[in-house]
Amino acid sequence: MTDNRIPTARLGDAGPEVGVQGLGCMGMSFAYGPSDAKESRAALDRALELGVTLYDTADAYGAGANEEFLAPFFKAHRDEVVIATKFALSIPADDPTRRVIRNDAPYVRQAVEASLKRLDVDVIDLYYMHRRDPAVPIEDTVGVMAELVREGKVKHLGLSEVTAAELRAAQGVHPIAAVQSEWSLFSRDIEDRVVPAARELGVALVPYSPLGRGFLTGSFADADKDLTADDFRRQQPRFTGENAAANAALLEPVRAVARAHDATPAQIALAWVQQRAGVHGLPVIPIPGTRKAGRVEENVRATAVELSADELALLEPIADKVAGDRYADMTFTSAGREALS
C-alpha cells in the first residue's frame, strides 16, 4: 500500500468505515460501451492502493456479469473492501432489455442468494434496494432486508433513489446506513428533502454519477455524436440535441475553477460533491465510476482540493440552468415521486 491513502468516513451512525471516495464499478461490464477486463482490474487494484475501499455494483449491471467480474478481486482482498450491491431491477426472461422493479419479499430473498453466489462471498457488506416499487410498502421490503441481516447474509442496509418520507419509514424498521442518489453540479434535487432527512437520521449519502456521467469532465459533448450506439447515455435527455449544447455551455465556470487549482474539471466536480459533507453536516462518499487506473488516480486527488467560498458561489447557479431531466422517466427517482406528493 502507498502512504497517500485517502481519509475515511463512516457510512451512517452504525455503518462501516470506508474511504471518503468509493468506486462505481458498473461501467466495467455494462452501459458505457466496450470495456477492457485487464484495464478494469488494474483500476480496481490502484483504487485499493489509494485507500478506496467501497466498491459499488448491482445485480442488474450486465445481468449479474458485473458481480461475477468483481468476485475474484473481492476474494483476494475480502478483509480490505466493503462490497455494496443492489437488488430490485428484475430482468424478464423473455426480454433481457427490460427492467421490472420488484420489492416483494420472495424476490428480495431470491436476489440476495443469487448475488452471494455470483460474488462468491458469505455476506454482503452493504445491500441496497436499487429502485422503489410504490405498490409494495417500504416497511415490508426493509422488513425482509432486516431479516437478511439477522440471518448473517447482509451486514448493513442501503436504499437508492428514495424520498425523505420513504427513508423515514424505512429507518423506523431497521437502521439504514446509506442512501444512494444522483448528486452533482448538474443534479441537486435531493438537497431539498432527502439530504435533511438523512442528516436527521444519521444516514450517509453516497452520490452516484458525481461527474454527471462524464459530461462534467468534458469527455463528451453530445451523446448521439460522441458515444457508441450501445452507450445508455444516448437515452438520457440532458445529453443529446439542444439540451446537450445548452449544458455544455454551463461548464465554463468549472473549467475556470480547475485552471485556478491546476486541476481537471473532474477534480473540481468531485471536490464540490465532497464538500457537501461540510455544507450539509453528514457523511458524503461519492462513487465516481471509471475503468482506468489513471482516472482513479485523478479522481482520488480531488479529495485534497478545497474550493473557496467565492469558487463555490461561482459554481452555485449551474444546476438551476441544466436543460433536460436526468432520465426520460423520472418516476423511478426520488425527485419524480416527491414532485407528485
Short mmCIF file of C-alpha atoms in Angstrom, two decimals:
data_model
loop_
_atom_site.label_atom_id
_atom_site.label_comp_id
_atom_site.label_asym_id
_atom_site.label_seq_id
_atom_site.Cartn_x
_atom_site.Cartn_y
_atom_site.Cartn_z
CA MET A 1 0.00 0.00 0.00
CA THR A 2 1.10 3.57 -0.63
CA ASP A 3 1.39 6.28 2.00
CA ASN A 4 -1.04 8.64 0.26
CA ARG A 5 -4.27 6.83 1.11
CA ILE A 6 -7.38 8.97 1.28
CA PRO A 7 -9.12 9.77 4.59
CA THR A 8 -12.04 7.70 5.81
CA ALA A 9 -15.63 8.34 6.89
CA ARG A 10 -18.37 6.20 8.40
CA LEU A 11 -21.38 5.06 6.40
CA GLY A 12 -24.15 6.08 8.78
CA ASP A 13 -24.13 6.05 12.56
CA ALA A 14 -23.52 2.30 12.72
CA GLY A 15 -22.11 1.59 9.27
CA PRO A 16 -18.60 0.59 8.20
CA GLU A 17 -15.62 2.91 7.91
CA VAL A 18 -14.71 3.48 4.25
CA GLY A 19 -12.51 5.74 2.17
CA VAL A 20 -14.14 9.14 1.60
CA GLN A 21 -14.37 8.28 -2.08
CA GLY A 22 -15.65 4.96 -3.40
CA LEU A 23 -15.61 3.38 -6.84
CA GLY A 24 -18.60 2.81 -9.10
CA CYS A 25 -17.95 -0.42 -11.00
CA MET A 26 -20.93 -0.56 -13.37
CA GLY A 27 -19.05 0.60 -16.45
CA MET A 28 -16.54 -2.22 -16.18
CA SER A 29 -19.08 -4.56 -17.74
CA PHE A 30 -22.21 -2.58 -18.59
CA ALA A 31 -23.78 0.57 -20.04
CA TYR A 32 -20.81 2.65 -21.24
CA GLY A 33 -19.76 0.77 -24.35
CA PRO A 34 -16.86 -1.67 -24.77
CA SER A 35 -14.56 -2.26 -21.80
CA ASP A 36 -11.23 -3.99 -21.26
CA ALA A 37 -11.13 -6.52 -18.41
CA LYS A 38 -7.38 -6.18 -17.83
CA GLU A 39 -7.64 -2.40 -17.70
CA SER A 40 -10.57 -2.59 -15.29
CA ARG A 41 -8.71 -4.97 -12.98
CA ALA A 42 -5.81 -2.52 -12.89
CA ALA A 43 -8.24 0.24 -11.92
CA LEU A 44 -9.57 -1.87 -9.04
CA ASP A 45 -6.07 -2.60 -7.77
CA ARG A 46 -4.98 1.03 -7.98
CA ALA A 47 -8.11 2.21 -6.18
CA LEU A 48 -7.40 -0.08 -3.24
CA GLU A 49 -3.78 1.07 -3.09
CA LEU A 50 -5.04 4.64 -2.73
CA GLY A 51 -7.48 3.84 0.09
CA VAL A 52 -10.68 3.41 -1.91
CA THR A 53 -12.50 0.67 0.00
CA LEU A 54 -16.19 0.99 -1.02
CA TYR A 55 -16.90 -0.84 -4.29
CA ASP A 56 -20.36 -0.42 -5.80
CA THR A 57 -22.13 -2.87 -8.10
CA ALA A 58 -25.64 -4.29 -8.67
CA ASP A 59 -27.24 -7.48 -9.88
CA ALA A 60 -28.73 -5.59 -12.83
CA TYR A 61 -25.37 -4.45 -14.19
CA GLY A 62 -24.89 -6.74 -17.14
CA ALA A 63 -27.48 -9.18 -15.74
CA GLY A 64 -25.06 -10.26 -13.00
CA ALA A 65 -21.92 -10.03 -15.12
CA ASN A 66 -20.53 -7.12 -13.11
CA GLU A 67 -20.80 -9.01 -9.82
CA GLU A 68 -19.10 -12.03 -11.40
CA PHE A 69 -16.31 -9.85 -12.79
CA LEU A 70 -15.63 -8.31 -9.39
CA ALA A 71 -15.71 -11.59 -7.45
CA PRO A 72 -12.00 -12.54 -7.87
CA PHE A 73 -10.89 -9.06 -6.76
CA PHE A 74 -13.14 -9.21 -3.71
CA LYS A 75 -11.94 -12.71 -2.85
CA ALA A 76 -8.31 -11.60 -2.97
CA HIS A 77 -8.98 -8.58 -0.73
CA ARG A 78 -12.02 -9.62 1.32
CA ASP A 79 -10.85 -8.07 4.59
CA GLU A 80 -9.90 -4.78 2.93
CA VAL A 81 -13.01 -3.97 0.91
CA VAL A 82 -16.64 -3.06 1.58
CA ILE A 83 -18.88 -4.70 -1.01
CA ALA A 84 -22.05 -2.83 -1.95
CA THR A 85 -24.56 -4.39 -4.30
CA LYS A 86 -28.25 -3.92 -5.06
CA PHE A 87 -31.49 -5.68 -5.90
CA ALA A 88 -34.85 -4.61 -7.36
CA LEU A 89 -34.36 -4.41 -11.13
CA SER A 90 -35.62 -7.77 -12.33
CA ILE A 91 -34.80 -8.84 -15.89
CA PRO A 92 -37.69 -10.70 -17.60
CA ALA A 93 -36.62 -13.97 -19.22
CA ASP A 94 -38.46 -13.12 -22.43
CA ASP A 95 -36.88 -9.65 -22.83
CA PRO A 96 -33.37 -9.07 -21.46
CA THR A 97 -33.50 -5.40 -22.45
CA ARG A 98 -36.29 -4.64 -19.93
CA ARG A 99 -36.11 -3.97 -16.21
CA VAL A 100 -39.06 -4.58 -13.88
CA ILE A 101 -38.92 -3.12 -10.39
CA ARG A 102 -39.59 -5.73 -7.71
CA ASN A 103 -39.51 -5.08 -3.96
CA ASP A 104 -41.54 -8.10 -2.81
CA ALA A 105 -40.11 -10.41 -0.16
CA PRO A 106 -39.75 -13.56 -2.31
CA TYR A 107 -37.81 -11.60 -4.92
CA VAL A 108 -35.52 -9.99 -2.32
CA ARG A 109 -34.61 -13.43 -1.00
CA GLN A 110 -34.08 -14.80 -4.50
CA ALA A 111 -31.91 -11.81 -5.40
CA VAL A 112 -29.65 -11.95 -2.36
CA GLU A 113 -28.92 -15.64 -2.83
CA ALA A 114 -28.03 -15.04 -6.48
CA SER A 115 -25.74 -12.11 -5.62
CA LEU A 116 -23.99 -14.06 -2.87
CA LYS A 117 -23.28 -16.83 -5.35
CA ARG A 118 -22.04 -14.52 -8.12
CA LEU A 119 -19.87 -12.52 -5.72
CA ASP A 120 -18.60 -15.76 -4.13
CA VAL A 121 -18.95 -14.36 -0.60
CA ASP A 122 -20.77 -15.44 2.57
CA VAL A 123 -22.06 -11.97 3.41
CA ILE A 124 -22.72 -8.70 1.58
CA ASP A 125 -21.43 -5.65 3.45
CA LEU A 126 -24.00 -3.13 2.16
CA TYR A 127 -27.20 -4.27 0.45
CA TYR A 128 -29.27 -1.62 -1.34
CA MET A 129 -32.81 -1.56 -2.60
CA HIS A 130 -31.93 -0.26 -6.07
CA ARG A 131 -35.29 1.27 -7.00
CA ARG A 132 -38.62 1.67 -5.27
CA ASP A 133 -41.89 -0.03 -6.21
CA PRO A 134 -44.60 2.18 -4.64
CA ALA A 135 -47.03 -0.75 -4.80
CA VAL A 136 -45.07 -2.55 -2.06
CA PRO A 137 -44.95 -0.86 1.37
CA ILE A 138 -41.36 0.07 2.04
CA GLU A 139 -41.74 -1.24 5.57
CA ASP A 140 -42.33 -4.69 4.08
CA THR A 141 -39.27 -4.55 1.85
CA VAL A 142 -36.99 -3.26 4.59
CA GLY A 143 -38.50 -5.84 6.92
CA VAL A 144 -37.25 -8.72 4.78
CA MET A 145 -33.92 -6.93 4.28
CA ALA A 146 -33.63 -6.75 8.08
CA GLU A 147 -34.23 -10.50 8.22
CA LEU A 148 -31.22 -10.94 5.94
CA VAL A 149 -29.12 -9.01 8.46
CA ARG A 150 -30.31 -11.23 11.31
CA GLU A 151 -29.53 -14.30 9.19
CA GLY A 152 -25.97 -13.11 8.57
CA LYS A 153 -26.33 -12.73 4.81
CA VAL A 154 -26.09 -8.94 4.88
CA LYS A 155 -24.29 -6.59 7.29
CA HIS A 156 -25.78 -3.17 6.54
CA LEU A 157 -28.76 -1.83 4.61
CA GLY A 158 -28.97 0.93 2.00
CA LEU A 159 -31.64 2.50 -0.19
CA SER A 160 -31.30 4.11 -3.61
CA GLU A 161 -33.43 6.95 -5.01
CA VAL A 162 -35.85 7.09 -2.08
CA THR A 163 -37.82 10.10 -0.92
CA ALA A 164 -37.40 11.65 2.52
CA ALA A 165 -40.69 10.10 3.66
CA GLU A 166 -39.63 6.68 2.38
CA LEU A 167 -36.30 6.97 4.18
CA ARG A 168 -38.01 7.86 7.47
CA ALA A 169 -40.41 4.93 7.11
CA ALA A 170 -37.54 2.56 6.37
CA GLN A 171 -35.49 3.81 9.31
CA GLY A 172 -38.42 3.00 11.56
CA VAL A 173 -37.98 -0.68 10.65
CA HIS A 174 -34.19 -1.06 10.64
CA PRO A 175 -31.18 1.31 10.68
CA ILE A 176 -30.22 2.49 7.20
CA ALA A 177 -26.51 3.05 6.66
CA ALA A 178 -26.62 4.90 3.35
CA VAL A 179 -28.84 6.46 0.73
CA GLN A 180 -27.53 6.38 -2.82
CA SER A 181 -28.83 9.06 -5.19
CA GLU A 182 -27.55 11.11 -8.07
CA TRP A 183 -25.84 14.23 -6.74
CA SER A 184 -23.58 16.52 -8.73
CA LEU A 185 -23.18 20.07 -10.01
CA PHE A 186 -25.89 19.12 -12.53
CA SER A 187 -28.25 17.22 -10.18
CA ARG A 188 -29.15 18.73 -6.81
CA ASP A 189 -32.81 17.82 -6.27
CA ILE A 190 -32.07 15.66 -3.22
CA GLU A 191 -30.90 18.70 -1.27
CA ASP A 192 -34.47 19.88 -0.69
CA ARG A 193 -35.79 16.93 1.35
CA VAL A 194 -33.66 13.79 1.19
CA VAL A 195 -30.41 15.28 2.47
CA PRO A 196 -32.01 16.97 5.51
CA ALA A 197 -33.78 13.70 6.37
CA ALA A 198 -30.54 11.73 6.06
CA ARG A 199 -28.72 14.20 8.30
CA GLU A 200 -31.50 14.00 10.89
CA LEU A 201 -31.46 10.19 10.88
CA GLY A 202 -27.70 9.67 10.86
CA VAL A 203 -27.60 8.24 7.33
CA ALA A 204 -24.70 8.74 4.91
CA LEU A 205 -25.18 9.95 1.33
CA VAL A 206 -23.48 8.00 -1.46
CA PRO A 207 -23.72 10.15 -4.61
CA TYR A 208 -23.70 8.22 -7.86
CA SER A 209 -22.80 9.95 -11.14
CA PRO A 210 -20.96 12.76 -9.29
CA LEU A 211 -19.30 13.56 -12.63
CA GLY A 212 -22.61 13.86 -14.46
CA ARG A 213 -21.96 10.52 -16.20
CA GLY A 214 -18.77 12.01 -17.62
CA PHE A 215 -20.37 15.13 -19.06
CA LEU A 216 -18.87 17.37 -16.35
CA THR A 217 -15.40 16.16 -17.29
CA GLY A 218 -15.77 17.28 -20.88
CA SER A 219 -15.16 13.73 -22.12
CA PHE A 220 -18.16 14.06 -24.43
CA ALA A 221 -20.38 16.94 -25.54
CA ASP A 222 -23.24 15.21 -27.36
CA ALA A 223 -24.14 11.58 -26.66
CA ASP A 224 -25.57 10.99 -30.13
CA LYS A 225 -22.42 12.22 -31.84
CA ASP A 226 -19.68 11.19 -29.43
CA LEU A 227 -20.74 7.86 -27.89
CA THR A 228 -21.18 4.34 -29.22
CA ALA A 229 -24.62 3.05 -30.13
CA ASP A 230 -24.78 0.78 -27.06
CA ASP A 231 -23.98 3.59 -24.58
CA PHE A 232 -27.04 4.17 -22.43
CA ARG A 233 -26.28 7.90 -22.04
CA ARG A 234 -27.80 8.29 -25.51
CA GLN A 235 -31.15 7.66 -23.81
CA GLN A 236 -30.78 10.44 -21.25
CA PRO A 237 -32.43 13.72 -22.25
CA ARG A 238 -29.80 16.14 -20.97
CA PHE A 239 -27.00 14.65 -23.07
CA THR A 240 -28.49 14.90 -26.56
CA GLY A 241 -29.59 17.52 -29.07
CA GLU A 242 -30.29 21.07 -27.94
CA ASN A 243 -30.08 20.06 -24.29
CA ALA A 244 -26.52 18.83 -24.72
CA ALA A 245 -25.46 22.05 -26.44
CA ALA A 246 -27.05 24.20 -23.73
CA ASN A 247 -25.50 22.13 -20.94
CA ALA A 248 -22.03 22.14 -22.49
CA ALA A 249 -22.10 25.92 -22.24
CA LEU A 250 -22.54 25.61 -18.45
CA LEU A 251 -19.12 24.06 -17.98
CA GLU A 252 -17.02 27.20 -18.34
CA PRO A 253 -17.11 28.06 -14.58
CA VAL A 254 -15.96 24.51 -13.82
CA ARG A 255 -13.05 24.90 -16.22
CA ALA A 256 -12.19 28.32 -14.78
CA VAL A 257 -12.01 26.97 -11.23
CA ALA A 258 -9.99 24.00 -12.49
CA ARG A 259 -7.42 26.32 -14.06
CA ALA A 260 -7.08 28.22 -10.78
CA HIS A 261 -6.26 24.97 -8.95
CA ASP A 262 -4.13 23.47 -11.72
CA ALA A 263 -6.71 20.69 -11.62
CA THR A 264 -9.06 18.97 -14.06
CA PRO A 265 -12.78 19.71 -14.38
CA ALA A 266 -13.43 16.22 -12.99
CA GLN A 267 -11.49 17.04 -9.84
CA ILE A 268 -13.43 20.25 -9.33
CA ALA A 269 -16.76 18.49 -9.82
CA LEU A 270 -15.76 15.82 -7.31
CA ALA A 271 -14.37 18.35 -4.82
CA TRP A 272 -17.72 20.17 -4.96
CA VAL A 273 -19.60 16.97 -4.12
CA GLN A 274 -17.19 16.07 -1.34
CA GLN A 275 -17.59 19.50 0.25
CA ARG A 276 -21.32 18.87 0.53
CA ALA A 277 -20.40 16.90 3.67
CA GLY A 278 -19.40 20.10 5.43
CA VAL A 279 -22.19 22.17 3.89
CA HIS A 280 -24.95 19.77 4.95
CA GLY A 281 -23.41 18.12 8.01
CA LEU A 282 -23.44 14.45 7.06
CA PRO A 283 -21.04 11.89 5.58
CA VAL A 284 -20.84 12.09 1.77
CA ILE A 285 -18.97 9.33 -0.06
CA PRO A 286 -19.21 9.78 -3.85
CA ILE A 287 -18.68 6.77 -6.11
CA PRO A 288 -17.30 8.05 -9.42
CA GLY A 289 -17.18 5.29 -11.97
CA THR A 290 -14.16 4.54 -14.11
CA ARG A 291 -12.34 1.56 -15.61
CA LYS A 292 -8.91 3.19 -15.93
CA ALA A 293 -6.24 3.34 -13.24
CA GLY A 294 -5.20 6.82 -14.38
CA ARG A 295 -8.71 8.12 -13.87
CA VAL A 296 -8.81 6.55 -10.42
CA GLU A 297 -5.68 8.49 -9.52
CA GLU A 298 -7.15 11.69 -10.95
CA ASN A 299 -10.40 11.24 -9.04
CA VAL A 300 -8.71 10.42 -5.75
CA ARG A 301 -6.60 13.58 -5.95
CA ALA A 302 -9.85 15.53 -5.80
CA THR A 303 -10.11 14.64 -2.10
CA ALA A 304 -7.28 17.13 -1.45
CA VAL A 305 -8.90 20.01 -3.39
CA GLU A 306 -10.57 22.65 -1.22
CA LEU A 307 -12.85 25.11 -3.01
CA SER A 308 -13.12 28.64 -1.65
CA ALA A 309 -16.37 30.40 -0.83
CA ASP A 310 -16.01 32.51 -3.98
CA GLU A 311 -15.45 29.41 -6.11
CA LEU A 312 -18.45 27.67 -4.60
CA ALA A 313 -20.53 30.76 -5.34
CA LEU A 314 -19.36 30.68 -8.96
CA LEU A 315 -20.49 27.07 -9.29
CA GLU A 316 -23.76 27.51 -7.38
CA PRO A 317 -26.04 28.58 -10.27
CA ILE A 318 -25.16 25.70 -12.61
CA ALA A 319 -27.77 23.14 -11.54
CA ASP A 320 -30.70 25.52 -11.97
CA LYS A 321 -29.72 26.11 -15.60
CA VAL A 322 -29.40 22.47 -16.67
CA ALA A 323 -31.64 21.56 -19.62
CA GLY A 324 -33.41 18.20 -19.64
CA ASP A 325 -34.15 15.59 -16.99
CA ARG A 326 -31.58 13.01 -15.94
CA TYR A 327 -33.89 10.17 -17.02
CA ALA A 328 -36.60 10.01 -19.64
CA ASP A 329 -38.91 8.60 -16.92
CA MET A 330 -38.36 10.42 -13.65
CA THR A 331 -40.96 8.37 -11.72
CA PHE A 332 -38.13 5.97 -10.87
CA THR A 333 -36.35 8.73 -8.92
CA SER A 334 -36.96 10.29 -5.54
CA ALA A 335 -37.42 13.70 -7.18
CA GLY A 336 -40.05 12.34 -9.54
CA ARG A 337 -42.10 10.86 -6.71
CA GLU A 338 -41.68 13.87 -4.43
CA ALA A 339 -42.97 16.09 -7.26
CA LEU A 340 -46.20 14.07 -7.15
CA SER A 341 -46.59 14.25 -3.37
#
